[in-house]
Short mmCIF file of C-alpha atoms and ligand atoms in Angstrom, two decimals:
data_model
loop_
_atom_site.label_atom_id
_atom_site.label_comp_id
_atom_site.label_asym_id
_atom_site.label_seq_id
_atom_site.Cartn_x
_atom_site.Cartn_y
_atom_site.Cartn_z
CA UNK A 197 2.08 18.12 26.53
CA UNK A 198 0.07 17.30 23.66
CA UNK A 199 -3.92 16.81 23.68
CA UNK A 200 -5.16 14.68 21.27
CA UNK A 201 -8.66 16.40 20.67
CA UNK A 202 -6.94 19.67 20.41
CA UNK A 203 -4.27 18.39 18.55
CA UNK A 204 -6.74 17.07 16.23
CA UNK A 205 -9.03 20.04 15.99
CA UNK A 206 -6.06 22.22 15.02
CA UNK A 207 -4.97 19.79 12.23
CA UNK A 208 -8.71 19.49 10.55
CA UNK A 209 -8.89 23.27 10.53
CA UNK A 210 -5.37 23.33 8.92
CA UNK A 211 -6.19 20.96 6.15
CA UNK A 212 -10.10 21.35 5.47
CA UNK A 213 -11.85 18.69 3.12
CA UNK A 214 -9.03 16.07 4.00
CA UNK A 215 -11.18 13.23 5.52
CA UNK A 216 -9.17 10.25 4.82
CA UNK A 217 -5.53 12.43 5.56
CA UNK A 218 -7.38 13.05 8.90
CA UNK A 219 -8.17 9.44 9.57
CA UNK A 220 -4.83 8.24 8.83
CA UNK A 221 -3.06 10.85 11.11
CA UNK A 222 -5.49 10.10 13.51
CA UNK A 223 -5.05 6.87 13.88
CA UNK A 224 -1.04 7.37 14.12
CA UNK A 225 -1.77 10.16 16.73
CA UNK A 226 -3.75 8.05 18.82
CA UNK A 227 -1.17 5.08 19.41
CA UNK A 228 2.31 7.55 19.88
CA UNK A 229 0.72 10.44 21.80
CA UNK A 230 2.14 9.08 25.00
CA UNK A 231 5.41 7.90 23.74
CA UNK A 232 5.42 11.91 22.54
CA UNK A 233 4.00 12.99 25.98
CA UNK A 234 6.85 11.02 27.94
CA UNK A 235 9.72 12.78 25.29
CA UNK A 236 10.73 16.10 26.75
CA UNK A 237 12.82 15.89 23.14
CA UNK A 238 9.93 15.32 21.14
CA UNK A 239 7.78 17.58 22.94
CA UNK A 240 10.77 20.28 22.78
CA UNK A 241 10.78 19.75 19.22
CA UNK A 242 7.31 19.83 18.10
CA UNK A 243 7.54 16.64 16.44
CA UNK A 244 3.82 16.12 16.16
CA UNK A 245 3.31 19.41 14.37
CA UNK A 246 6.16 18.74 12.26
CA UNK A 247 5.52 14.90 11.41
CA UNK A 248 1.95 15.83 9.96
CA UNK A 249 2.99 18.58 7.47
CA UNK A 250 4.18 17.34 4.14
CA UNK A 251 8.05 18.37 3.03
CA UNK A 252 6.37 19.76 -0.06
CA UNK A 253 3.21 18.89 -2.40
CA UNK A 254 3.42 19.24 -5.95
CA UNK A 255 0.22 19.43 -8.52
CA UNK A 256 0.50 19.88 -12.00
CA UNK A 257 -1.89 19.76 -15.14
CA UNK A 258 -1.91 16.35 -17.32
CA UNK A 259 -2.59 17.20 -20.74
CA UNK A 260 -3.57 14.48 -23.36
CA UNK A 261 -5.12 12.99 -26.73
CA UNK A 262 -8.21 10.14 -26.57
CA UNK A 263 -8.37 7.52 -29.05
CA UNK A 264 -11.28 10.15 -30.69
CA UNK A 265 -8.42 12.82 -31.03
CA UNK A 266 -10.47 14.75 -28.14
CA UNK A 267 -8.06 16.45 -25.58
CA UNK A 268 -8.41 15.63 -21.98
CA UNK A 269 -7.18 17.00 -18.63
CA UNK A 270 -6.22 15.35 -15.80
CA UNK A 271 -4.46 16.55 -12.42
CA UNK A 272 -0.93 14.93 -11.46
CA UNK A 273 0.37 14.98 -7.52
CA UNK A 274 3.34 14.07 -5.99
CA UNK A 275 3.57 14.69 -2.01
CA UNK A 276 6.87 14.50 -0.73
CA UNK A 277 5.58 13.78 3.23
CA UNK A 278 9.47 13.57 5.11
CA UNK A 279 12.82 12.37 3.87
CA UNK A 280 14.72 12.33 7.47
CA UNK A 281 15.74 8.61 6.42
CA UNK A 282 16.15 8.17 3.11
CA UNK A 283 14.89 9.86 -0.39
CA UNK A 284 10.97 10.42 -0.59
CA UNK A 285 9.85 7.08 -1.75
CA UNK A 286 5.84 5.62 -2.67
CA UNK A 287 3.91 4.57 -5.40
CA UNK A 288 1.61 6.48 -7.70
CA UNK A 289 -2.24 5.98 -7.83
CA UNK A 290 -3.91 6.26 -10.98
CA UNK A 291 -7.78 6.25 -10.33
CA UNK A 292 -10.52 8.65 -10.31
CA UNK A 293 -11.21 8.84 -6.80
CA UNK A 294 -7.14 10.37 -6.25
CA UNK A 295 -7.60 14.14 -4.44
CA UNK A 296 -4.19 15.77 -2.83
CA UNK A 297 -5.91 14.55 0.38
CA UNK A 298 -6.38 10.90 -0.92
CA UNK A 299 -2.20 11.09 -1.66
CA UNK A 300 -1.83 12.94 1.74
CA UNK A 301 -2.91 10.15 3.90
CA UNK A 302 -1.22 7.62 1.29
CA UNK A 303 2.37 9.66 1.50
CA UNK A 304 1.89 9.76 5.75
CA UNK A 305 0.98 6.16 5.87
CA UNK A 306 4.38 5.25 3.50
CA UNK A 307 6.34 7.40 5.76
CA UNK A 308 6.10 5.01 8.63
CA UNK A 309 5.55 1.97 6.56
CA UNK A 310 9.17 2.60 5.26
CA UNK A 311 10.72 3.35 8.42
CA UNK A 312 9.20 -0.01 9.38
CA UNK A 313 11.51 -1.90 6.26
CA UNK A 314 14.44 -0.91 7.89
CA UNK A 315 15.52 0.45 4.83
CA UNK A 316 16.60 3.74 4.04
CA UNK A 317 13.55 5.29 2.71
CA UNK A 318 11.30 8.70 3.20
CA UNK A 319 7.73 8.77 2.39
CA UNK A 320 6.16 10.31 -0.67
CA UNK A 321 3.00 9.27 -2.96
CA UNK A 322 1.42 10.71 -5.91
CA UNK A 323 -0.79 10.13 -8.84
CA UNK A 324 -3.73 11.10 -10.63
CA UNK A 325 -7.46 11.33 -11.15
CA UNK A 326 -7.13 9.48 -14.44
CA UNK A 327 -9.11 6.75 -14.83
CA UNK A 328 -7.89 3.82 -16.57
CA UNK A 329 -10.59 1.81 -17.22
CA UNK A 330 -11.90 0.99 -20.85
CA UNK A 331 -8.16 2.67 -21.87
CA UNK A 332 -6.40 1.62 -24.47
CA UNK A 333 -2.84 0.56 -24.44
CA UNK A 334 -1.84 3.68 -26.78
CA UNK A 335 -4.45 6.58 -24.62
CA UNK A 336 -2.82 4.91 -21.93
CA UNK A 337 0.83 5.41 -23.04
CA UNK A 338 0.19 8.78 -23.98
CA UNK A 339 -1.09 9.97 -20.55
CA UNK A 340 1.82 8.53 -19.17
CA UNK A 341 4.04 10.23 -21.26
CA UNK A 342 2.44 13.65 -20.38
CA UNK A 343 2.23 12.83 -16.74
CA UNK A 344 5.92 11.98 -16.38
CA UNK A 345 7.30 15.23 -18.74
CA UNK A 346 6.16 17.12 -15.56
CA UNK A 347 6.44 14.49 -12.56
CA UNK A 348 10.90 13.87 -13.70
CA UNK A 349 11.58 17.72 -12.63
CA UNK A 350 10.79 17.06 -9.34
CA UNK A 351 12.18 13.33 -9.09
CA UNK A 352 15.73 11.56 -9.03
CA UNK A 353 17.23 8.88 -8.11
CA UNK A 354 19.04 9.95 -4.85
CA UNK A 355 15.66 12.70 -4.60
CA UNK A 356 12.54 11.15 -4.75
CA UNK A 357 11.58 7.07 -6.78
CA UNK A 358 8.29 6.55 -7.11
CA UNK A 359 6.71 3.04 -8.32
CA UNK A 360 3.14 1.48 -8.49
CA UNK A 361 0.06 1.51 -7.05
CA UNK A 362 -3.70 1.04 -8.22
CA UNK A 363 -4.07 1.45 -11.59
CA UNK A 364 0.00 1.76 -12.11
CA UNK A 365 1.52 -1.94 -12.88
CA UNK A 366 4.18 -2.97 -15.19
CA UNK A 367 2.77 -1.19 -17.99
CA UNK A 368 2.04 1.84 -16.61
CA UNK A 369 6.13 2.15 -14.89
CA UNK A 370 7.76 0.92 -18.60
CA UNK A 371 5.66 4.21 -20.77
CA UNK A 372 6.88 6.00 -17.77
CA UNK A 373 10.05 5.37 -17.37
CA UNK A 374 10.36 5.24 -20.84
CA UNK A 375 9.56 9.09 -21.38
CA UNK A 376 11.97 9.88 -18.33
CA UNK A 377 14.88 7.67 -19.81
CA UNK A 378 14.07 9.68 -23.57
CA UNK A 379 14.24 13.09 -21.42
CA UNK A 380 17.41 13.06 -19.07
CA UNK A 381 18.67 10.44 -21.21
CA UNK A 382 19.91 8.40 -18.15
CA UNK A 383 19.34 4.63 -16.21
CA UNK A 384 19.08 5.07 -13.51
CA UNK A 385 16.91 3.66 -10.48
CA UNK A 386 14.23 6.31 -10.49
CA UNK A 387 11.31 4.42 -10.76
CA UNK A 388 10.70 0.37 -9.07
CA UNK A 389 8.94 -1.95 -9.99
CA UNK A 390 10.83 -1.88 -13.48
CA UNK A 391 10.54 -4.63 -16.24
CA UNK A 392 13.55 -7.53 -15.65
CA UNK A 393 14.97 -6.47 -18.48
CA UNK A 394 15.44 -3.15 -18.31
CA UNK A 395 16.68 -2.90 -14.00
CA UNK A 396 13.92 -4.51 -12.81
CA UNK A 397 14.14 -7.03 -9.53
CA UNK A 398 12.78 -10.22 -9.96
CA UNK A 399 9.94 -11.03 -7.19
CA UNK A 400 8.97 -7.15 -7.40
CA UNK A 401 5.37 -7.75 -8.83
CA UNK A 402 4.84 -10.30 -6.22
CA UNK A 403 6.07 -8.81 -3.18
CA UNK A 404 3.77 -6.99 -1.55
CA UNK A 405 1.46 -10.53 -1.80
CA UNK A 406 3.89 -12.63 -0.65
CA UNK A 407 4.85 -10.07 2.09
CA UNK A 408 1.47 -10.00 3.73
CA UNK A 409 1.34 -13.75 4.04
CA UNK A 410 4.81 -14.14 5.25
CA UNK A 411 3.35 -11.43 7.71
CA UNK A 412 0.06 -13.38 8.51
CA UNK A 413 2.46 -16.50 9.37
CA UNK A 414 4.31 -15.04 11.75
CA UNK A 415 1.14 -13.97 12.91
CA UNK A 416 -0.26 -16.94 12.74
CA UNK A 417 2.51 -19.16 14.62
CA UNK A 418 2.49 -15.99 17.55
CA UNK A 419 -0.89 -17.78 18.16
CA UNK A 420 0.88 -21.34 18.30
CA UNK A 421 -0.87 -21.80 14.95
CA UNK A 422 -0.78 -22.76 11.78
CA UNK A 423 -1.44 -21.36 8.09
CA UNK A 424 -2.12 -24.79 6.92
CA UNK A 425 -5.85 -25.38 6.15
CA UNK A 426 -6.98 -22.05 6.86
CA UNK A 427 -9.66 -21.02 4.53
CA UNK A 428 -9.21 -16.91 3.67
CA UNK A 429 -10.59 -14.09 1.96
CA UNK A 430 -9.50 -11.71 -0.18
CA UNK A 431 -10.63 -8.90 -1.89
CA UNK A 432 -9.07 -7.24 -5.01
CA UNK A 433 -8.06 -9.01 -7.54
CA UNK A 434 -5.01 -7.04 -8.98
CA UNK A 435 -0.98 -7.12 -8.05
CA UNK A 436 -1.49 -7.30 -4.67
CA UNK A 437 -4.57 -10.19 -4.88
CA UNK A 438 -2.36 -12.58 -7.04
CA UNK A 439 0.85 -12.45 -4.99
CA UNK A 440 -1.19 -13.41 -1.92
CA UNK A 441 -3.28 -16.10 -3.44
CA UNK A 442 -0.22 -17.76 -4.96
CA UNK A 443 1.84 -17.29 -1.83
CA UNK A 444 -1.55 -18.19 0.30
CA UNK A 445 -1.67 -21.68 -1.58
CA UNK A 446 2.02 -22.53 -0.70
CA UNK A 447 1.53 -21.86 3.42
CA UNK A 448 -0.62 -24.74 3.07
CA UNK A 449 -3.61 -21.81 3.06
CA UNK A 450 -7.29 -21.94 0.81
CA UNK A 451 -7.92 -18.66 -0.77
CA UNK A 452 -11.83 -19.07 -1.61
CA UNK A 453 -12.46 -15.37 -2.67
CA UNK A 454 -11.32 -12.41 -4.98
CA UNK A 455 -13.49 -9.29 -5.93
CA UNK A 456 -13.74 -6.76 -8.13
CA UNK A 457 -16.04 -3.15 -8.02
CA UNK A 458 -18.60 -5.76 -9.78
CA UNK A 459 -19.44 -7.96 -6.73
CA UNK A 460 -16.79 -11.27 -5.40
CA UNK A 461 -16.50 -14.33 -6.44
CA UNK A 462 -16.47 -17.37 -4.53
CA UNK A 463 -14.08 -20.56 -5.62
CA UNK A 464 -15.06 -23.11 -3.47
CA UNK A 465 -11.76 -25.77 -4.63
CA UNK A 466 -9.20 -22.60 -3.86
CA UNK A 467 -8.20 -20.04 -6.22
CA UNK A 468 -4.80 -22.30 -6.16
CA UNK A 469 -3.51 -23.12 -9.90
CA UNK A 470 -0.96 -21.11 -11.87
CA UNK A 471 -3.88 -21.32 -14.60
CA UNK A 472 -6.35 -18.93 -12.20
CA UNK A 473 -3.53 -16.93 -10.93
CA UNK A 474 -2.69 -16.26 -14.72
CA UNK A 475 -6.06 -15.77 -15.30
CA UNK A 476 -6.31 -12.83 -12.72
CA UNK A 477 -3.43 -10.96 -13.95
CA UNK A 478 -5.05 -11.12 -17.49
CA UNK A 479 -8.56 -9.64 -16.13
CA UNK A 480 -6.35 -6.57 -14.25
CA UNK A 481 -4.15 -6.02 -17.98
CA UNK A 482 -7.69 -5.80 -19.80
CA UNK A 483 -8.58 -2.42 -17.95
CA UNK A 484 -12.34 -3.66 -17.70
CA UNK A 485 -12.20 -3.27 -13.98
CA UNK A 486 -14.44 -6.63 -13.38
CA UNK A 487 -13.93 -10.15 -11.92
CA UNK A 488 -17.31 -11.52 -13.22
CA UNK A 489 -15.40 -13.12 -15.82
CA UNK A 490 -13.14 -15.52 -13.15
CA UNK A 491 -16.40 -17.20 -12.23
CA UNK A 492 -17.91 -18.07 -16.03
CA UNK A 493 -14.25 -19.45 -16.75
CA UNK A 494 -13.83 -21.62 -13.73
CA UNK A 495 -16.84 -22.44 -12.68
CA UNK A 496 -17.13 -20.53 -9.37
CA UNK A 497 -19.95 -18.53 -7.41
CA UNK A 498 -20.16 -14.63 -8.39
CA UNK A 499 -22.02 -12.60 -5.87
CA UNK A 500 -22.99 -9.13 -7.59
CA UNK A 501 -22.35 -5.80 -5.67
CA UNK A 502 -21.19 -7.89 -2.42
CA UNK A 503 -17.80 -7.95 -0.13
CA UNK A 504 -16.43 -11.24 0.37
CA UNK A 505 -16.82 -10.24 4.76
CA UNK A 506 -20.11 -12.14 4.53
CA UNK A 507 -17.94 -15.40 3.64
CA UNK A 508 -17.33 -18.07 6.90
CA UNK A 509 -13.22 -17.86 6.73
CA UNK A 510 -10.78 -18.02 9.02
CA UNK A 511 -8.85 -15.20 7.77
CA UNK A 512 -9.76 -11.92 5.98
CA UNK A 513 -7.24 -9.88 4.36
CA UNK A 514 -8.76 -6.47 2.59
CA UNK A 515 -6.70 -6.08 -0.46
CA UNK A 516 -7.87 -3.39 -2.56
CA UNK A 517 -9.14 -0.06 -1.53
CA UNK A 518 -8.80 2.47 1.57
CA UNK A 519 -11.88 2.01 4.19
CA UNK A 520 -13.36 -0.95 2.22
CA UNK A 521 -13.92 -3.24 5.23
CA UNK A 522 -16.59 -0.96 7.60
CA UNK A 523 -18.02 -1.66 11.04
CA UNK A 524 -21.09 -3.81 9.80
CA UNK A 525 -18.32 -6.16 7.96
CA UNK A 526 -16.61 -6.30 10.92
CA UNK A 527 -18.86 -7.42 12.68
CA UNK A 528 -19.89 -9.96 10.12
CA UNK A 529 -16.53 -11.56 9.94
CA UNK A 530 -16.29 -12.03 13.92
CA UNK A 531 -20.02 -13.53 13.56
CA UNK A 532 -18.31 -15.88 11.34
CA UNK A 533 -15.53 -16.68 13.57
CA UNK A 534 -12.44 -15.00 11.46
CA UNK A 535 -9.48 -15.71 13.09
CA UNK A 536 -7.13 -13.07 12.04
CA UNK A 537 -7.31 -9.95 10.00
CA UNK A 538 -4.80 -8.87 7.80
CA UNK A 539 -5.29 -5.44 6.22
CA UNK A 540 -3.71 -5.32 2.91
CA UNK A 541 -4.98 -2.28 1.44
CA UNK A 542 -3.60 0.65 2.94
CA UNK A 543 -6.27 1.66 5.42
CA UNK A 544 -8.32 -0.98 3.99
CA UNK A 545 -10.42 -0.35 7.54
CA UNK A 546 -12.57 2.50 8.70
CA UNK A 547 -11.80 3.31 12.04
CA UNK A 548 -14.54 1.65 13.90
CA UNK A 549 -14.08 -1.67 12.23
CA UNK A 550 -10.59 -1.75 13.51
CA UNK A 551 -11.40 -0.82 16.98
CA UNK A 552 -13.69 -3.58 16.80
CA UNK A 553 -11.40 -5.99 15.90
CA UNK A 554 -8.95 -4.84 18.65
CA UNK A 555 -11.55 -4.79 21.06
CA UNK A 556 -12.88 -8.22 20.31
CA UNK A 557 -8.93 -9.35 20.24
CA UNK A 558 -9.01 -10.60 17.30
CA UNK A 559 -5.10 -10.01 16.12
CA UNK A 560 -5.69 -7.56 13.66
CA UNK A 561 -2.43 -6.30 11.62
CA UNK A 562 -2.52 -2.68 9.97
CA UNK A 563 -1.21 -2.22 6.22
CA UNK A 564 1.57 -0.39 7.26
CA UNK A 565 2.75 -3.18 8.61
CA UNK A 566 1.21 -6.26 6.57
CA UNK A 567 1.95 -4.56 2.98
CA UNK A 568 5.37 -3.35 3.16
CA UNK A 569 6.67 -6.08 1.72
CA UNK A 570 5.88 -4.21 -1.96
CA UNK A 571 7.86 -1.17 -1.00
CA UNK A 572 10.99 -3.29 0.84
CA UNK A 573 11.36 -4.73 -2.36
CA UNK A 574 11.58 -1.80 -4.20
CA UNK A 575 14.22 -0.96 -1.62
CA UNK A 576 15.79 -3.66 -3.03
CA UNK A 577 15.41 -2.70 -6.58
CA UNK A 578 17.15 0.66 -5.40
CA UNK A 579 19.96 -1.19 -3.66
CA UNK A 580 20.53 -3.45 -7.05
CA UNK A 581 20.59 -0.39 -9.57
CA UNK A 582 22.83 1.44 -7.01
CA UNK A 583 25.19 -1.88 -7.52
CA UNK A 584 24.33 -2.44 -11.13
CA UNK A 585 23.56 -6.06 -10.09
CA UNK A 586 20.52 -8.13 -9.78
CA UNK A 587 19.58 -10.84 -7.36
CA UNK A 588 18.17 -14.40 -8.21
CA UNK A 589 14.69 -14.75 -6.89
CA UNK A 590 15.48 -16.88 -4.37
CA UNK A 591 18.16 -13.89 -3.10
CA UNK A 592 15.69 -11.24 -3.15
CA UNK A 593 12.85 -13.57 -1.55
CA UNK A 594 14.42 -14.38 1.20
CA UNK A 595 15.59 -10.86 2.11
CA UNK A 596 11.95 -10.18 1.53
CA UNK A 597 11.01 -12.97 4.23
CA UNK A 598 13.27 -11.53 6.93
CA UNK A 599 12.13 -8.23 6.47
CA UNK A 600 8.33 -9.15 7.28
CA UNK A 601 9.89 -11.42 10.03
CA UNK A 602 11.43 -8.13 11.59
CA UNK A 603 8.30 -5.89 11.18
CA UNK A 604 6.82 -8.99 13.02
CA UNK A 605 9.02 -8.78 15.67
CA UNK A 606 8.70 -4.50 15.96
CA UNK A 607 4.92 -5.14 15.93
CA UNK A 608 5.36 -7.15 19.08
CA UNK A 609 7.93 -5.36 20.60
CA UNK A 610 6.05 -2.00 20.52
CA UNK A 611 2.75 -3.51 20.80
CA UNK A 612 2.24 -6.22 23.50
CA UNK A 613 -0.42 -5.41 25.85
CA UNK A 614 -0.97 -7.80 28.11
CA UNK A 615 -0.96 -11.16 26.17
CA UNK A 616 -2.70 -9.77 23.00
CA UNK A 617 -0.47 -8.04 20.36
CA UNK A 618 -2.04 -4.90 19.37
CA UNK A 619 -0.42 -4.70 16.34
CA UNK A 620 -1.49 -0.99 14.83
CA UNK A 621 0.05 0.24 18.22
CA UNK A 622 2.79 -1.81 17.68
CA UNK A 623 3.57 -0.65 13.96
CA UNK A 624 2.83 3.03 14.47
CA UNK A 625 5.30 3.70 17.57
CA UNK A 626 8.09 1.03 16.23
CA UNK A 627 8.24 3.25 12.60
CA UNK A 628 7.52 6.78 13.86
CA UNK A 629 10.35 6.86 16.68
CA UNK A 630 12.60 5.92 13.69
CA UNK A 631 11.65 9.02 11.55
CA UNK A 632 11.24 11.00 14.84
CA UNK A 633 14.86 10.42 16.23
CA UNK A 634 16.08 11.07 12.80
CA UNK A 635 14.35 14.08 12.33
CA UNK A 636 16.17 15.41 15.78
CA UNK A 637 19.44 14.50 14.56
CA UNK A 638 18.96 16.25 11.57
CA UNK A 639 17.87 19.64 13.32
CA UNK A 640 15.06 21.70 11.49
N1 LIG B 905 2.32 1.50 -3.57
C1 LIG B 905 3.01 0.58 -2.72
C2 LIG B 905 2.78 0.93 -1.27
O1 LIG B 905 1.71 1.40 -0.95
C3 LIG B 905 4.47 0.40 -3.12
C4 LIG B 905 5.31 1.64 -3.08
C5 LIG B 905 6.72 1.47 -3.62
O2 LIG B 905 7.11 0.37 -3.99
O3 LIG B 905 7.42 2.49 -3.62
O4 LIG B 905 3.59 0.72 -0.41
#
């Protein structure tokens, strides 16, 4: 039988200095330990032991030239966390915050997330410390170039396919898959979140957006409610940002709020025409790091240095960075009267703020389950380079829908506790008894 202080205490003393890994595994721990308890299989097989240790963790040194012809040097990761259900798969972070225990708790996270898809996908994640912003377009191609003449030995199509994350868009995947494509001299799905033209899918950049709303409806109509006339707030204002205030707007929704490291902006009439959502996708591609400028241009409120949780809205969904909604914001946001909280970011919550939340009954849904609607599509990209085919948008969007529809339904399934949905329960036993009963098939 497993303990979960000992369990714990023997994992932090296993991986020292890992504070956000811990959190994440913690979190996990907490909501399966008695489905693991009541397993004589599981328990037989160590599963907890065995779910928590990475397959294998690469790091590697990322040499490259500035725009000043000074050399710099950067560390690369890639943490393959458990492939019992399908090739390692997760996005790479580019930022300067990245440590191997940042991409730890990121590759555990993706492990479940992806069993949640329903498609066949392990979980990996990797990255960098480099920091884009104030890059150029040329310092940024050339750190791409050196970071993937290391990352392709240890990738492959049927192996491991990484794709975005912060700091890696469109841009970033094209120099990279360019310098893979000019090395093994083959097309093949290795990366997602490709360009259209060159084995992209088409709804990919706006996926994990539209995901998390088709997420917060079902959410929404679990309540007997409705997403029409809700006022919400986001935070971020990158990939993830736009595809959720464009998707936001068409439930009949009023996003009022993006923000940036700078402070948030507040847009009274709705961040709600193609000419802001544009807008926002230009402020991300100028690698300033700043939404200041979104106010200036359309004449909206910009509140220096603060979070958009002091905002009155019915919904709040944290879209941009691990443990960026805390207890006080919490707290905040129920003052307010927020409605539902959709986290967007992975682990966009501390720990306290989403006990809070459950306590209060708010219906709170974790990342893992609100945001996998980025990496089910590139489990569609996969499936369409596997084919050599592509999918009109309204093919792949709909196959998007049903998946979120199904994570819904798993959510509740798992998660139901007397008339309130506890939703992080829900998503953490419903995708690690996938992985788990694979991994006992499989033998060790
Ligand atoms: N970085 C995204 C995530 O956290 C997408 C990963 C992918 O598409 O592989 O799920």
């Amino acid at each position: 039988m497993y303990n979960l202080d000992e369990f714990m205490a023997e994992l932090e003393r296993k991986n020292p200095a890992q504070p956000e890994f811990i959190q994440a595994a913690k979190e996990v721990i907490e909501s399966i330990i008695d489905v693991v308890n009541d397993n004589p299989a599981y328990l037989k097989a160590k599963i907890l032991e065995r779910i928590t240790e990475p397959d294998r963790v690469f790091s590697f040194k990322v040499e490259w030239e500035d725009d000043n012809g000074e050399v710099q040097v950067n560390r690369g990761y890639r943490v393959q966390f458990n492939n019992a259900i399908g090739p390692y798969k997760g996005g790479l972070r580019f930022h300067p915050s990245v440590t191997l225990g940042t991409l730890k708790f990121l590759g555990f996270e993706q492990m479940f997330k992806n069993s949640l898809t329903t498609l066949p996908m392990g979980g990996g994640k990797g990255g960098s410390d480099f920091n884009p912003k104030g890059r150029s377009d040329a310092e940024i191609l050339r750190f791409c170039r050196s970071f993937m003449t290391e990352l392709q030995k240890y990738i492959g199509p049927e192996t491991d396919v990484p794709a975005g994350d912060i700091g890696v868009g469109g841009r970033e995947i094209g120099f990279m898959y360019g310098q893979y494509k000019r090395l093994k001299v083959e097309n093949t799905g290795v990366l997602t979140g490709k360009g259209i033209n060159w084995g992209g899918s088409l709804v990919r950049p706006e996926a994990t957006g539209y995901g998390t709303m088709y997420f917060a409806d079902e959410m929404v109509k679990a309540n007997k409610d409705t997403m029409k006339g809700k006022t919400i707030a986001v935070s971020g204002f990158g990939n993830v940002a736009w595809g959720a205030c464009i998707k936001g707007t068409e439930l009949g929704a009023k996003v009022v709020a993006i923000s940036g490291p700078d402070g948030y902006v507040y847009d009274e009439k709705g961040i709600s025409t193609k000419e802001k959502w544009d807008y926002m996708l230009q402020l991300r591609a100028s690698n300033k790091d700043i939404v200041a400028p979104y106010a200036e241009k359309f004449g909206a409120k910009f509140f220096p240095g603060k979070k958009p949780w002091e905002l009155k809205v019915d919904m709040a969904f944290p879209c941009a960075f691990q443990n960026e909604l805390n207890l006080a914001d919490a707290k905040a946001l129920i003052a307010n009267g927020v409605k539902y909280v959709v986290e967007t970011s992975n682990m966009g919550c501390t720990a306290d703020a989403v006990t809070e939340f459950i306590n209060k009954k708010i219906p709170f849904a974790p990342g893992k389950a609100a945001n996998a609607g980025g990496v089910a599509t590139s489990g569609l990209e996969m499936s369409q380079n596997a084919m050599k085919y592509s999918w009109s948008a309204e093919e792949v969007d709909a196959k998007l829908k049903t998946i979120m529809i199904n994570i819904h339904s798993s959510c509740v399934q798992e998660g139901k506790d007397s008339g309130y949905i506890n939703y992080v329960k829900g998503a953490n036993i419903a995708g690690f008894k996938k992985v788990a009963d694979a991994m006992l098939d499989l033998g060790y």
